JSON list of C-alpha atoms in Angstrom, two decimals:
[
{"chain": "A", "resi": 1, "resn": "GLY", "atom": "CA", "xyz": [-12.48, -12.43, -12.57]},
{"chain": "A", "resi": 2, "resn": "ALA", "atom": "CA", "xyz": [-11.97, -8.70, -12.66]},
{"chain": "A", "resi": 3, "resn": "GLY", "atom": "CA", "xyz": [-9.63, -7.06, -10.21]},
{"chain": "A", "resi": 4, "resn": "VAL", "atom": "CA", "xyz": [-10.09, -3.74, -8.44]},
{"chain": "A", "resi": 5, "resn": "SER", "atom": "CA", "xyz": [-10.92, -0.95, -10.85]},
{"chain": "A", "resi": 6, "resn": "GLN", "atom": "CA", "xyz": [-10.74, 2.79, -10.33]},
{"chain": "A", "resi": 7, "resn": "SER", "atom": "CA", "xyz": [-12.02, 5.70, -12.33]},
{"chain": "A", "resi": 8, "resn": "PRO", "atom": "CA", "xyz": [-11.03, 8.06, -13.64]},
{"chain": "A", "resi": 9, "resn": "ARG", "atom": "CA", "xyz": [-7.40, 7.03, -14.11]},
{"chain": "A", "resi": 10, "resn": "TYR", "atom": "CA", "xyz": [-6.35, 10.66, -14.42]},
{"chain": "A", "resi": 11, "resn": "LYS", "atom": "CA", "xyz": [-8.05, 13.80, -13.15]},
{"chain": "A", "resi": 12, "resn": "VAL", "atom": "CA", "xyz": [-6.97, 17.40, -13.50]},
{"chain": "A", "resi": 13, "resn": "ALA", "atom": "CA", "xyz": [-8.82, 19.86, -11.28]},
{"chain": "A", "resi": 14, "resn": "LYS", "atom": "CA", "xyz": [-8.51, 23.57, -10.79]},
{"chain": "A", "resi": 15, "resn": "ARG", "atom": "CA", "xyz": [-7.85, 24.61, -7.24]},
{"chain": "A", "resi": 16, "resn": "GLY", "atom": "CA", "xyz": [-11.12, 24.98, -5.40]},
{"chain": "A", "resi": 17, "resn": "GLN", "atom": "CA", "xyz": [-13.03, 22.42, -7.47]},
{"chain": "A", "resi": 18, "resn": "ASP", "atom": "CA", "xyz": [-14.64, 19.33, -5.97]},
{"chain": "A", "resi": 19, "resn": "VAL", "atom": "CA", "xyz": [-13.64, 15.88, -7.27]},
{"chain": "A", "resi": 20, "resn": "ALA", "atom": "CA", "xyz": [-15.07, 12.39, -6.87]},
{"chain": "A", "resi": 21, "resn": "LEU", "atom": "CA", "xyz": [-12.96, 9.26, -7.31]},
{"chain": "A", "resi": 22, "resn": "ARG", "atom": "CA", "xyz": [-14.59, 5.88, -7.75]},
{"chain": "A", "resi": 23, "resn": "CYS", "atom": "CA", "xyz": [-13.46, 2.43, -6.69]},
{"chain": "A", "resi": 24, "resn": "ASP", "atom": "CA", "xyz": [-15.00, -0.91, -7.73]},
{"chain": "A", "resi": 25, "resn": "PRO", "atom": "CA", "xyz": [-13.60, -3.60, -5.42]},
{"chain": "A", "resi": 26, "resn": "ILE", "atom": "CA", "xyz": [-13.36, -7.31, -6.13]},
{"chain": "A", "resi": 27, "resn": "SER", "atom": "CA", "xyz": [-16.84, -8.81, -5.87]},
{"chain": "A", "resi": 28, "resn": "GLY", "atom": "CA", "xyz": [-17.49, -10.24, -2.42]},
{"chain": "A", "resi": 29, "resn": "HIS", "atom": "CA", "xyz": [-14.64, -8.45, -0.68]},
{"chain": "A", "resi": 30, "resn": "VAL", "atom": "CA", "xyz": [-15.95, -7.01, 2.56]},
{"chain": "A", "resi": 31, "resn": "SER", "atom": "CA", "xyz": [-13.02, -4.70, 3.28]},
{"chain": "A", "resi": 32, "resn": "LEU", "atom": "CA", "xyz": [-12.14, -1.64, 1.24]},
{"chain": "A", "resi": 33, "resn": "PHE", "atom": "CA", "xyz": [-9.26, 0.75, 1.83]},
{"chain": "A", "resi": 34, "resn": "TRP", "atom": "CA", "xyz": [-8.23, 4.13, 0.42]},
{"chain": "A", "resi": 35, "resn": "TYR", "atom": "CA", "xyz": [-4.63, 5.32, 0.31]},
{"chain": "A", "resi": 36, "resn": "GLN", "atom": "CA", "xyz": [-2.87, 8.46, -0.89]},
{"chain": "A", "resi": 37, "resn": "GLN", "atom": "CA", "xyz": [0.53, 8.05, -2.53]},
{"chain": "A", "resi": 38, "resn": "ALA", "atom": "CA", "xyz": [2.83, 11.00, -3.14]},
{"chain": "A", "resi": 39, "resn": "LEU", "atom": "CA", "xyz": [5.63, 10.70, -5.68]},
{"chain": "A", "resi": 40, "resn": "GLY", "atom": "CA", "xyz": [8.50, 8.57, -4.34]},
{"chain": "A", "resi": 41, "resn": "GLN", "atom": "CA", "xyz": [6.63, 7.63, -1.19]},
{"chain": "A", "resi": 42, "resn": "GLY", "atom": "CA", "xyz": [4.72, 4.61, 0.00]},
{"chain": "A", "resi": 43, "resn": "PRO", "atom": "CA", "xyz": [0.92, 4.62, 0.18]},
{"chain": "A", "resi": 44, "resn": "GLU", "atom": "CA", "xyz": [-0.50, 6.51, 3.19]},
{"chain": "A", "resi": 45, "resn": "PHE", "atom": "CA", "xyz": [-3.63, 5.08, 4.79]},
{"chain": "A", "resi": 46, "resn": "LEU", "atom": "CA", "xyz": [-6.71, 7.28, 4.50]},
{"chain": "A", "resi": 47, "resn": "THR", "atom": "CA", "xyz": [-9.75, 5.27, 5.49]},
{"chain": "A", "resi": 48, "resn": "TYR", "atom": "CA", "xyz": [-11.18, 1.75, 5.81]},
{"chain": "A", "resi": 49, "resn": "PHE", "atom": "CA", "xyz": [-14.64, 0.23, 5.31]},
{"chain": "A", "resi": 50, "resn": "GLN", "atom": "CA", "xyz": [-16.00, -3.09, 6.37]},
{"chain": "A", "resi": 51, "resn": "ASN", "atom": "CA", "xyz": [-19.06, -3.56, 4.17]},
{"chain": "A", "resi": 52, "resn": "GLU", "atom": "CA", "xyz": [-20.85, -0.20, 4.34]},
{"chain": "A", "resi": 53, "resn": "ALA", "atom": "CA", "xyz": [-19.45, 0.81, 7.73]},
{"chain": "A", "resi": 54, "resn": "GLN", "atom": "CA", "xyz": [-16.54, 3.21, 7.79]},
{"chain": "A", "resi": 55, "resn": "LEU", "atom": "CA", "xyz": [-14.53, 1.78, 10.69]},
{"chain": "A", "resi": 56, "resn": "ASP", "atom": "CA", "xyz": [-11.49, 4.04, 10.52]},
{"chain": "A", "resi": 57, "resn": "LYS", "atom": "CA", "xyz": [-11.11, 7.46, 8.95]},
{"chain": "A", "resi": 58, "resn": "SER", "atom": "CA", "xyz": [-8.12, 8.55, 10.99]},
{"chain": "A", "resi": 59, "resn": "GLY", "atom": "CA", "xyz": [-5.94, 9.04, 7.92]},
{"chain": "A", "resi": 60, "resn": "LEU", "atom": "CA", "xyz": [-8.16, 11.56, 6.15]},
{"chain": "A", "resi": 61, "resn": "PRO", "atom": "CA", "xyz": [-6.01, 14.72, 6.08]},
{"chain": "A", "resi": 62, "resn": "SER", "atom": "CA", "xyz": [-8.80, 17.24, 6.52]},
{"chain": "A", "resi": 63, "resn": "ASP", "atom": "CA", "xyz": [-12.56, 17.61, 6.65]},
{"chain": "A", "resi": 64, "resn": "ARG", "atom": "CA", "xyz": [-12.44, 18.33, 2.91]},
{"chain": "A", "resi": 65, "resn": "PHE", "atom": "CA", "xyz": [-11.99, 14.59, 2.39]},
{"chain": "A", "resi": 66, "resn": "PHE", "atom": "CA", "xyz": [-15.03, 12.35, 2.59]},
{"chain": "A", "resi": 67, "resn": "ALA", "atom": "CA", "xyz": [-15.50, 8.69, 1.66]},
{"chain": "A", "resi": 68, "resn": "GLU", "atom": "CA", "xyz": [-18.59, 6.54, 1.39]},
{"chain": "A", "resi": 69, "resn": "ARG", "atom": "CA", "xyz": [-19.57, 3.01, 0.51]},
{"chain": "A", "resi": 70, "resn": "PRO", "atom": "CA", "xyz": [-23.36, 3.08, 0.86]},
{"chain": "A", "resi": 71, "resn": "GLU", "atom": "CA", "xyz": [-24.18, -0.44, -0.34]},
{"chain": "A", "resi": 72, "resn": "GLY", "atom": "CA", "xyz": [-21.03, -2.18, 0.77]},
{"chain": "A", "resi": 73, "resn": "SER", "atom": "CA", "xyz": [-19.53, -2.51, -2.70]},
{"chain": "A", "resi": 74, "resn": "VAL", "atom": "CA", "xyz": [-18.55, 0.54, -4.80]},
{"chain": "A", "resi": 75, "resn": "SER", "atom": "CA", "xyz": [-16.87, 3.35, -2.89]},
{"chain": "A", "resi": 76, "resn": "THR", "atom": "CA", "xyz": [-16.37, 7.02, -3.67]},
{"chain": "A", "resi": 77, "resn": "LEU", "atom": "CA", "xyz": [-13.69, 9.29, -2.27]},
{"chain": "A", "resi": 78, "resn": "LYS", "atom": "CA", "xyz": [-14.70, 12.93, -2.50]},
{"chain": "A", "resi": 79, "resn": "ILE", "atom": "CA", "xyz": [-12.38, 15.87, -2.07]},
{"chain": "A", "resi": 80, "resn": "GLN", "atom": "CA", "xyz": [-13.97, 19.27, -1.69]},
{"chain": "A", "resi": 81, "resn": "ARG", "atom": "CA", "xyz": [-12.30, 22.58, -2.56]},
{"chain": "A", "resi": 82, "resn": "THR", "atom": "CA", "xyz": [-9.16, 20.86, -3.85]},
{"chain": "A", "resi": 83, "resn": "GLN", "atom": "CA", "xyz": [-5.77, 22.32, -2.97]},
{"chain": "A", "resi": 84, "resn": "GLN", "atom": "CA", "xyz": [-2.42, 21.84, -4.71]},
{"chain": "A", "resi": 85, "resn": "GLU", "atom": "CA", "xyz": [-1.20, 19.64, -1.85]},
{"chain": "A", "resi": 86, "resn": "ASP", "atom": "CA", "xyz": [-3.99, 17.19, -2.71]},
{"chain": "A", "resi": 87, "resn": "SER", "atom": "CA", "xyz": [-2.11, 16.28, -5.92]},
{"chain": "A", "resi": 88, "resn": "ALA", "atom": "CA", "xyz": [-1.19, 12.60, -5.57]},
{"chain": "A", "resi": 89, "resn": "VAL", "atom": "CA", "xyz": [-2.18, 9.12, -6.69]},
{"chain": "A", "resi": 90, "resn": "TYR", "atom": "CA", "xyz": [-5.22, 7.81, -4.83]},
{"chain": "A", "resi": 91, "resn": "LEU", "atom": "CA", "xyz": [-5.20, 4.04, -4.49]},
{"chain": "A", "resi": 92, "resn": "CYS", "atom": "CA", "xyz": [-8.08, 1.80, -3.57]},
{"chain": "A", "resi": 93, "resn": "ALA", "atom": "CA", "xyz": [-7.62, -1.75, -2.28]},
{"chain": "A", "resi": 94, "resn": "SER", "atom": "CA", "xyz": [-9.97, -4.50, -1.22]},
{"chain": "A", "resi": 95, "resn": "SER", "atom": "CA", "xyz": [-9.58, -7.64, 0.79]},
{"chain": "A", "resi": 96, "resn": "SER", "atom": "CA", "xyz": [-11.71, -10.55, 1.90]},
{"chain": "A", "resi": 97, "resn": "GLY", "atom": "CA", "xyz": [-10.98, -9.87, 5.57]},
{"chain": "A", "resi": 98, "resn": "ARG", "atom": "CA", "xyz": [-10.05, -7.10, 7.93]},
{"chain": "A", "resi": 99, "resn": "SER", "atom": "CA", "xyz": [-6.35, -7.84, 7.65]},
{"chain": "A", "resi": 100, "resn": "GLY", "atom": "CA", "xyz": [-4.18, -9.80, 5.32]},
{"chain": "A", "resi": 101, "resn": "GLU", "atom": "CA", "xyz": [-3.34, -9.38, 1.69]},
{"chain": "A", "resi": 102, "resn": "GLN", "atom": "CA", "xyz": [-4.90, -6.49, -0.14]},
{"chain": "A", "resi": 103, "resn": "TYR", "atom": "CA", "xyz": [-5.65, -6.22, -3.85]},
{"chain": "A", "resi": 104, "resn": "PHE", "atom": "CA", "xyz": [-4.97, -2.79, -5.27]},
{"chain": "A", "resi": 105, "resn": "GLY", "atom": "CA", "xyz": [-6.47, -0.92, -8.17]},
{"chain": "A", "resi": 106, "resn": "PRO", "atom": "CA", "xyz": [-4.32, 1.02, -10.64]},
{"chain": "A", "resi": 107, "resn": "GLY", "atom": "CA", "xyz": [-4.95, 4.32, -8.85]},
{"chain": "A", "resi": 108, "resn": "THR", "atom": "CA", "xyz": [-6.30, 7.71, -9.87]},
{"chain": "A", "resi": 109, "resn": "ARG", "atom": "CA", "xyz": [-3.66, 10.36, -10.48]},
{"chain": "A", "resi": 110, "resn": "LEU", "atom": "CA", "xyz": [-5.07, 13.70, -9.31]},
{"chain": "A", "resi": 111, "resn": "THR", "atom": "CA", "xyz": [-3.36, 16.89, -10.38]},
{"chain": "A", "resi": 112, "resn": "VAL", "atom": "CA", "xyz": [-4.61, 20.16, -8.89]},
{"chain": "A", "resi": 113, "resn": "THR", "atom": "CA", "xyz": [-3.55, 23.23, -10.86]},
{"chain": "B", "resi": 1, "resn": "SER", "atom": "CA", "xyz": [5.51, 8.20, 16.71]},
{"chain": "B", "resi": 2, "resn": "GLN", "atom": "CA", "xyz": [5.32, 5.13, 14.48]},
{"chain": "B", "resi": 3, "resn": "LYS", "atom": "CA", "xyz": [8.08, 4.85, 11.94]},
{"chain": "B", "resi": 4, "resn": "ILE", "atom": "CA", "xyz": [8.77, 2.38, 9.13]},
{"chain": "B", "resi": 5, "resn": "GLU", "atom": "CA", "xyz": [12.15, 2.60, 7.40]},
{"chain": "B", "resi": 6, "resn": "GLN", "atom": "CA", "xyz": [13.28, 0.71, 4.34]},
{"chain": "B", "resi": 7, "resn": "ASN", "atom": "CA", "xyz": [17.03, 0.45, 4.06]},
{"chain": "B", "resi": 8, "resn": "SER", "atom": "CA", "xyz": [17.64, 2.53, 1.03]},
{"chain": "B", "resi": 9, "resn": "GLU", "atom": "CA", "xyz": [15.81, 4.36, -1.68]},
{"chain": "B", "resi": 10, "resn": "ALA", "atom": "CA", "xyz": [17.57, 2.40, -4.40]},
{"chain": "B", "resi": 11, "resn": "LEU", "atom": "CA", "xyz": [19.46, -0.86, -4.71]},
{"chain": "B", "resi": 12, "resn": "ASN", "atom": "CA", "xyz": [21.37, -1.94, -7.82]},
{"chain": "B", "resi": 13, "resn": "ILE", "atom": "CA", "xyz": [22.53, -5.52, -8.23]},
{"chain": "B", "resi": 14, "resn": "GLN", "atom": "CA", "xyz": [23.80, -7.82, -10.95]},
{"chain": "B", "resi": 15, "resn": "GLU", "atom": "CA", "xyz": [21.57, -10.47, -12.48]},
{"chain": "B", "resi": 16, "resn": "GLY", "atom": "CA", "xyz": [21.87, -13.80, -10.70]},
{"chain": "B", "resi": 17, "resn": "LYS", "atom": "CA", "xyz": [22.80, -12.29, -7.32]},
{"chain": "B", "resi": 18, "resn": "THR", "atom": "CA", "xyz": [20.60, -12.22, -4.24]},
{"chain": "B", "resi": 19, "resn": "ALA", "atom": "CA", "xyz": [18.87, -8.94, -3.45]},
{"chain": "B", "resi": 20, "resn": "THR", "atom": "CA", "xyz": [18.31, -8.23, 0.24]},
{"chain": "B", "resi": 21, "resn": "LEU", "atom": "CA", "xyz": [15.94, -5.47, 1.29]},
{"chain": "B", "resi": 22, "resn": "THR", "atom": "CA", "xyz": [15.45, -4.32, 4.88]},
{"chain": "B", "resi": 23, "resn": "CYS", "atom": "CA", "xyz": [12.41, -3.00, 6.70]},
{"chain": "B", "resi": 24, "resn": "ASN", "atom": "CA", "xyz": [12.78, -1.60, 10.23]},
{"chain": "B", "resi": 25, "resn": "TYR", "atom": "CA", "xyz": [10.01, -0.24, 12.39]},
{"chain": "B", "resi": 26, "resn": "THR", "atom": "CA", "xyz": [9.61, 1.55, 15.71]},
{"chain": "B", "resi": 27, "resn": "ASN", "atom": "CA", "xyz": [6.71, 2.19, 18.09]},
{"chain": "B", "resi": 28, "resn": "TYR", "atom": "CA", "xyz": [4.60, -0.47, 16.45]},
{"chain": "B", "resi": 29, "resn": "SER", "atom": "CA", "xyz": [3.46, -4.00, 17.29]},
{"chain": "B", "resi": 30, "resn": "PRO", "atom": "CA", "xyz": [2.31, -5.48, 14.00]},
{"chain": "B", "resi": 31, "resn": "ALA", "atom": "CA", "xyz": [0.34, -8.68, 13.81]},
{"chain": "B", "resi": 32, "resn": "TYR", "atom": "CA", "xyz": [1.50, -9.18, 10.24]},
{"chain": "B", "resi": 33, "resn": "LEU", "atom": "CA", "xyz": [4.17, -7.83, 8.00]},
{"chain": "B", "resi": 34, "resn": "GLN", "atom": "CA", "xyz": [3.59, -7.83, 4.26]},
{"chain": "B", "resi": 35, "resn": "TRP", "atom": "CA", "xyz": [5.73, -7.19, 1.20]},
{"chain": "B", "resi": 36, "resn": "TYR", "atom": "CA", "xyz": [4.37, -5.72, -2.01]},
{"chain": "B", "resi": 37, "resn": "ARG", "atom": "CA", "xyz": [5.85, -5.01, -5.42]},
{"chain": "B", "resi": 38, "resn": "GLN", "atom": "CA", "xyz": [4.96, -1.82, -7.28]},
{"chain": "B", "resi": 39, "resn": "ASP", "atom": "CA", "xyz": [5.75, -1.07, -10.91]},
{"chain": "B", "resi": 40, "resn": "PRO", "atom": "CA", "xyz": [5.58, 2.50, -12.29]},
{"chain": "B", "resi": 41, "resn": "GLY", "atom": "CA", "xyz": [2.02, 3.66, -12.89]},
{"chain": "B", "resi": 42, "resn": "ARG", "atom": "CA", "xyz": [0.49, 0.63, -11.20]},
{"chain": "B", "resi": 43, "resn": "GLY", "atom": "CA", "xyz": [-0.92, -0.28, -7.83]},
{"chain": "B", "resi": 44, "resn": "PRO", "atom": "CA", "xyz": [1.07, -2.45, -5.41]},
{"chain": "B", "resi": 45, "resn": "VAL", "atom": "CA", "xyz": [0.88, -6.22, -5.87]},
{"chain": "B", "resi": 46, "resn": "PHE", "atom": "CA", "xyz": [0.93, -8.55, -2.86]},
{"chain": "B", "resi": 47, "resn": "LEU", "atom": "CA", "xyz": [3.94, -10.87, -2.59]},
{"chain": "B", "resi": 48, "resn": "LEU", "atom": "CA", "xyz": [4.23, -12.37, 0.89]},
{"chain": "B", "resi": 49, "resn": "LEU", "atom": "CA", "xyz": [2.71, -12.11, 4.36]},
{"chain": "B", "resi": 50, "resn": "ILE", "atom": "CA", "xyz": [4.45, -13.21, 7.55]},
{"chain": "B", "resi": 51, "resn": "ARG", "atom": "CA", "xyz": [2.79, -13.37, 10.97]},
{"chain": "B", "resi": 52, "resn": "GLU", "atom": "CA", "xyz": [4.31, -12.14, 14.22]},
{"chain": "B", "resi": 53, "resn": "ASN", "atom": "CA", "xyz": [4.84, -15.71, 15.44]},
{"chain": "B", "resi": 54, "resn": "GLU", "atom": "CA", "xyz": [6.59, -16.82, 12.24]},
{"chain": "B", "resi": 55, "resn": "LYS", "atom": "CA", "xyz": [10.32, -16.44, 11.69]},
{"chain": "B", "resi": 56, "resn": "GLU", "atom": "CA", "xyz": [10.58, -17.13, 7.99]},
{"chain": "B", "resi": 57, "resn": "LYS", "atom": "CA", "xyz": [8.40, -17.59, 4.91]},
{"chain": "B", "resi": 58, "resn": "ARG", "atom": "CA", "xyz": [9.36, -18.67, 1.40]},
{"chain": "B", "resi": 59, "resn": "LYS", "atom": "CA", "xyz": [7.68, -18.52, -1.97]},
{"chain": "B", "resi": 60, "resn": "GLU", "atom": "CA", "xyz": [9.63, -19.62, -5.04]},
{"chain": "B", "resi": 61, "resn": "ARG", "atom": "CA", "xyz": [12.67, -17.28, -5.22]},
{"chain": "B", "resi": 62, "resn": "LEU", "atom": "CA", "xyz": [11.39, -15.04, -2.41]},
{"chain": "B", "resi": 63, "resn": "LYS", "atom": "CA", "xyz": [12.18, -15.33, 1.29]},
{"chain": "B", "resi": 64, "resn": "VAL", "atom": "CA", "xyz": [11.01, -13.12, 4.14]},
{"chain": "B", "resi": 65, "resn": "THR", "atom": "CA", "xyz": [12.22, -13.12, 7.73]},
{"chain": "B", "resi": 66, "resn": "PHE", "atom": "CA", "xyz": [10.56, -11.35, 10.64]},
{"chain": "B", "resi": 67, "resn": "ASP", "atom": "CA", "xyz": [12.33, -10.57, 13.92]},
{"chain": "B", "resi": 68, "resn": "THR", "atom": "CA", "xyz": [9.93, -8.91, 16.37]},
{"chain": "B", "resi": 69, "resn": "THR", "atom": "CA", "xyz": [12.74, -8.40, 18.90]},
{"chain": "B", "resi": 70, "resn": "LEU", "atom": "CA", "xyz": [14.87, -6.46, 16.44]},
{"chain": "B", "resi": 71, "resn": "LYS", "atom": "CA", "xyz": [11.71, -4.99, 14.87]},
{"chain": "B", "resi": 72, "resn": "GLN", "atom": "CA", "xyz": [13.04, -5.89, 11.46]},
{"chain": "B", "resi": 73, "resn": "SER", "atom": "CA", "xyz": [12.10, -7.82, 8.35]},
{"chain": "B", "resi": 74, "resn": "LEU", "atom": "CA", "xyz": [14.47, -8.91, 5.61]},
{"chain": "B", "resi": 75, "resn": "PHE", "atom": "CA", "xyz": [13.22, -9.63, 2.10]},
{"chain": "B", "resi": 76, "resn": "HIS", "atom": "CA", "xyz": [15.41, -11.71, -0.20]},
{"chain": "B", "resi": 77, "resn": "ILE", "atom": "CA", "xyz": [15.13, -12.36, -3.93]},
{"chain": "B", "resi": 78, "resn": "THR", "atom": "CA", "xyz": [17.49, -15.13, -4.98]},
{"chain": "B", "resi": 79, "resn": "ALA", "atom": "CA", "xyz": [18.80, -15.61, -8.52]},
{"chain": "B", "resi": 80, "resn": "SER", "atom": "CA", "xyz": [17.55, -12.13, -9.37]},
{"chain": "B", "resi": 81, "resn": "GLN", "atom": "CA", "xyz": [16.44, -11.29, -12.89]},
{"chain": "B", "resi": 82, "resn": "PRO", "atom": "CA", "xyz": [15.99, -7.96, -14.71]},
{"chain": "B", "resi": 83, "resn": "ALA", "atom": "CA", "xyz": [12.22, -8.59, -14.53]},
{"chain": "B", "resi": 84, "resn": "ASP", "atom": "CA", "xyz": [12.51, -8.29, -10.73]},
{"chain": "B", "resi": 85, "resn": "SER", "atom": "CA", "xyz": [13.32, -4.59, -11.15]},
{"chain": "B", "resi": 86, "resn": "ALA", "atom": "CA", "xyz": [10.58, -2.66, -9.33]},
{"chain": "B", "resi": 87, "resn": "THR", "atom": "CA", "xyz": [9.88, -0.83, -6.08]},
{"chain": "B", "resi": 88, "resn": "TYR", "atom": "CA", "xyz": [9.34, -3.10, -3.09]},
{"chain": "B", "resi": 89, "resn": "LEU", "atom": "CA", "xyz": [7.20, -1.92, -0.21]},
{"chain": "B", "resi": 90, "resn": "CYS", "atom": "CA", "xyz": [6.93, -3.34, 3.27]},
{"chain": "B", "resi": 91, "resn": "ALA", "atom": "CA", "xyz": [3.69, -2.86, 5.18]},
{"chain": "B", "resi": 92, "resn": "LEU", "atom": "CA", "xyz": [2.72, -3.38, 8.80]},
{"chain": "B", "resi": 93, "resn": "ASP", "atom": "CA", "xyz": [-0.72, -4.64, 9.67]},
{"chain": "B", "resi": 94, "resn": "SER", "atom": "CA", "xyz": [-2.16, -4.46, 13.18]},
{"chain": "B", "resi": 95, "resn": "TYR", "atom": "CA", "xyz": [-5.43, -6.45, 12.79]},
{"chain": "B", "resi": 96, "resn": "LEU", "atom": "CA", "xyz": [-7.31, -3.13, 12.84]},
{"chain": "B", "resi": 97, "resn": "GLY", "atom": "CA", "xyz": [-7.30, -2.45, 9.11]},
{"chain": "B", "resi": 98, "resn": "ASP", "atom": "CA", "xyz": [-4.96, 0.53, 9.15]},
{"chain": "B", "resi": 99, "resn": "MET", "atom": "CA", "xyz": [-2.02, -0.90, 7.23]},
{"chain": "B", "resi": 100, "resn": "ARG", "atom": "CA", "xyz": [1.08, 1.32, 7.20]},
{"chain": "B", "resi": 101, "resn": "PHE", "atom": "CA", "xyz": [3.61, 1.27, 4.38]},
{"chain": "B", "resi": 102, "resn": "GLY", "atom": "CA", "xyz": [7.28, 2.13, 4.19]},
{"chain": "B", "resi": 103, "resn": "ALA", "atom": "CA", "xyz": [8.54, 4.47, 1.47]},
{"chain": "B", "resi": 104, "resn": "GLY", "atom": "CA", "xyz": [9.83, 1.56, -0.60]},
{"chain": "B", "resi": 105, "resn": "THR", "atom": "CA", "xyz": [13.15, 0.46, -2.07]},
{"chain": "B", "resi": 106, "resn": "ARG", "atom": "CA", "xyz": [13.66, 0.74, -5.83]},
{"chain": "B", "resi": 107, "resn": "LEU", "atom": "CA", "xyz": [15.49, -2.36, -7.00]},
{"chain": "B", "resi": 108, "resn": "THR", "atom": "CA", "xyz": [17.32, -2.45, -10.33]},
{"chain": "B", "resi": 109, "resn": "VAL", "atom": "CA", "xyz": [18.71, -5.76, -11.55]},
{"chain": "B", "resi": 110, "resn": "LYS", "atom": "CA", "xyz": [21.28, -5.24, -14.29]},
{"chain": "B", "resi": 111, "resn": "PRO", "atom": "CA", "xyz": [21.80, -7.93, -16.94]}
]
């Protein structure tokens, strides 16, 4: 069975551009999480979905960040008007429950120039 | 504010020895504590989960302890091998879905 996949793996954006990052979770996993990981740091929680409902978005750093999961499977993280400080690896994870072990994708490395 | 500290950025040990990594936390009451392994350029991989009412968990060469009074978890890798070299992350889970990670400890096992 396939694991969590993310696309693109690498994205270079000019400052001010909008980007969209995609996550395909493990089939049947109800919970989906987005994290931001800066170099040398641990993942920082951004947001959490249970099926299509976004239950927690407390970690989104600004209103330029928006996530959706309209049909309860694939999720998209959108960043509007990218800034240099948005440069990081964005990780997606899924899990069969609200808590417990999470399965991570390989991440999307975003570089804003 | 909530804080998760992992003992050191880097730990170097000799092959065959036991590696011990520490995770301390403050201002948090986790329901679970998890340990993940992360290799360069990859997402974290789940290793072990220990619940707040459990003292110790083992899996093959791995052992985790969890002391909610000290607010500390210890992660041990016995008979370490060069293939164990990676960054190890501890994560606190509160039942609410907002898992919080430490910064990680980079372990290098020298042959």
